[in-house]
Amino acid sequence: MESKKITIIGAGLIGSLLAIYLKRHGHKVAVFERRPDLRKAKISAGKSINLALSDRGWRPLKDVGLEEELLKMIIPMKGRLMHDMKGNLTFQPYGKEGQAINSISRGGLNALLMNRAEEMGVKFHFNHKCLDVNFDHNLVELEEKGNTFQVDSDLIFGTDGAFSAVRASMQKTDRFTYSQTYIPHGYKELVIPAAPSGDFAIEKNALHIWPRGGYMLIALPNLDGSFTVTLFLPFEEAKHSFENLNTDEKVVAFFKEAFPDALEFMPTLLSDFNAHPASSLVTVKSYPWVQNKTMILGDAAHAVVPFYGQGMNCGFEDCYELNKLIEINGDDWDTTFRQFSTSRPENTNAIADLAVENFVEMRDKVGDESFLLRKKIEAHLNDLYPDMWIPQYSMVTFNPDMGYAEAMKIGKLQKKIMDEVMSVPDVTENWQNLDFEMIMGDLKELLKKP
């Protein structure tokens, strides 16, 4: 393959992994990042402290030889652990025995990727802000310490996040379609510190959820024994909103009422709450992702809300799928760009929609008895027909060979069938007597239809 001079804008998770893939093909790769080097400065790698790494993200990281290091950085979460108002716990496995999603430090993973890329010869340039991209001449205009200059390249990739400067330049071009949609909720990062003994104060191998209908609290474990806690709450126009939590007394009273069993493990609640502003949650969709020799991917092309735990995984999958096309097409970059930007958006649009839907499920339904019964019946169907009835969550999370769009399509058919199942009289008492063979037959018939 002919070596190309490649510029990547954005040294986050996706840009750093993409740099590894491109360098592996022998290209000259330079990455420009507007923030300082997170390995040297005390800054966050992003707004969330830790993330959920699942199979779609694990596969490309393994592909570039990072699996051994990853195993030292993760805490497996085998399922959701729901906390009701009285502190009663209900555990819902994410998949079958041995299946889990993995809590991992965003900053730690980002540093691992940058270190590996540098070892391979990738050049990183920090404190460089992208101002504009000239797509006709493959030029990036950058600013460093008040000085502006241009970098010329054979290929340019924008991996600079949901508020991408590269995409902003694309938005000025003809027939570029773009949308951003905010949900009414924001979030704040809080902390459950490690117990005085250094152990975890609550169950280590689970993603904790306090679903409260209209809002919720979640907690993911960290290697140091602490938990990253995230409060999702409407910004305004609700009884419980960030707008109304405007005094320390109101914050404490709210947690005593809504999350009493979490509050007892949160001695720094007020300092954490006051230190972190409420951040917004946005879905971004755009098309096309290519202008001449410039491509956007990851959040720059398709940002999603975090409620399916797939934002990072989806971005890593972008890199994996793009690399497969590079290996097939070689120096024919026009074909690679065209194929990727026509095939991939169907799947990224699907996970964007699924993520919004899953927010409603997490905050409103996971503690509901009818919902738990529904999941129990689906798990039983999966036990009876493991290759034919696979829960949508498992298709998305544990089956990277299935596209998000296909998982969404099958999930909708399963939902249609399960809505009918749940309407059967006395299903709560007699669900084990359902005609599971007939239910499976219904799914097969629906799958035959175009």
Coordinates of C-alpha atoms in Angstrom, one line a residue, residues 83-85 87 190 209-213 215-218 229-233 240 245 251-266 269:
H83 CA -32.4 -0.5 44.0
D84 CA -36.0 0.3 44.9
M85 CA -37.1 3.0 47.2
G87 CA -33.3 -0.4 49.3
L190 CA -20.9 12.1 41.6
I209 CA -29.5 1.5 38.9
W210 CA -31.9 3.4 41.0
P211 CA -34.8 3.8 38.6
R212 CA -37.4 6.4 39.7
G213 CA -39.6 7.0 36.7
Y215 CA -35.2 10.2 36.5
M216 CA -32.5 7.8 37.8
L217 CA -29.2 7.3 39.4
I218 CA -26.5 4.8 38.1
V229 CA -22.2 7.7 40.1
T230 CA -24.3 9.6 37.6
L231 CA -27.6 11.4 38.3
F232 CA -29.8 11.8 35.3
L233 CA -32.5 14.4 35.9
H240 CA -37.5 16.9 40.6
L245 CA -32.0 21.5 43.4
V251 CA -30.1 18.3 47.4
V252 CA -29.8 16.3 50.6
A253 CA -33.6 16.2 51.1
F254 CA -33.9 14.9 47.5
F255 CA -31.4 12.1 48.0
K256 CA -32.9 11.1 51.3
E257 CA -36.3 10.8 49.6
A258 CA -35.2 9.2 46.3
F259 CA -31.9 7.4 46.9
P260 CA -31.6 6.8 50.7
D261 CA -29.5 3.6 50.4
A262 CA -27.1 5.4 48.0
L263 CA -26.8 8.5 50.2
E264 CA -25.4 6.5 53.1
F265 CA -22.3 5.8 50.9
M266 CA -21.9 9.3 49.5
L269 CA -22.3 14.3 47.8

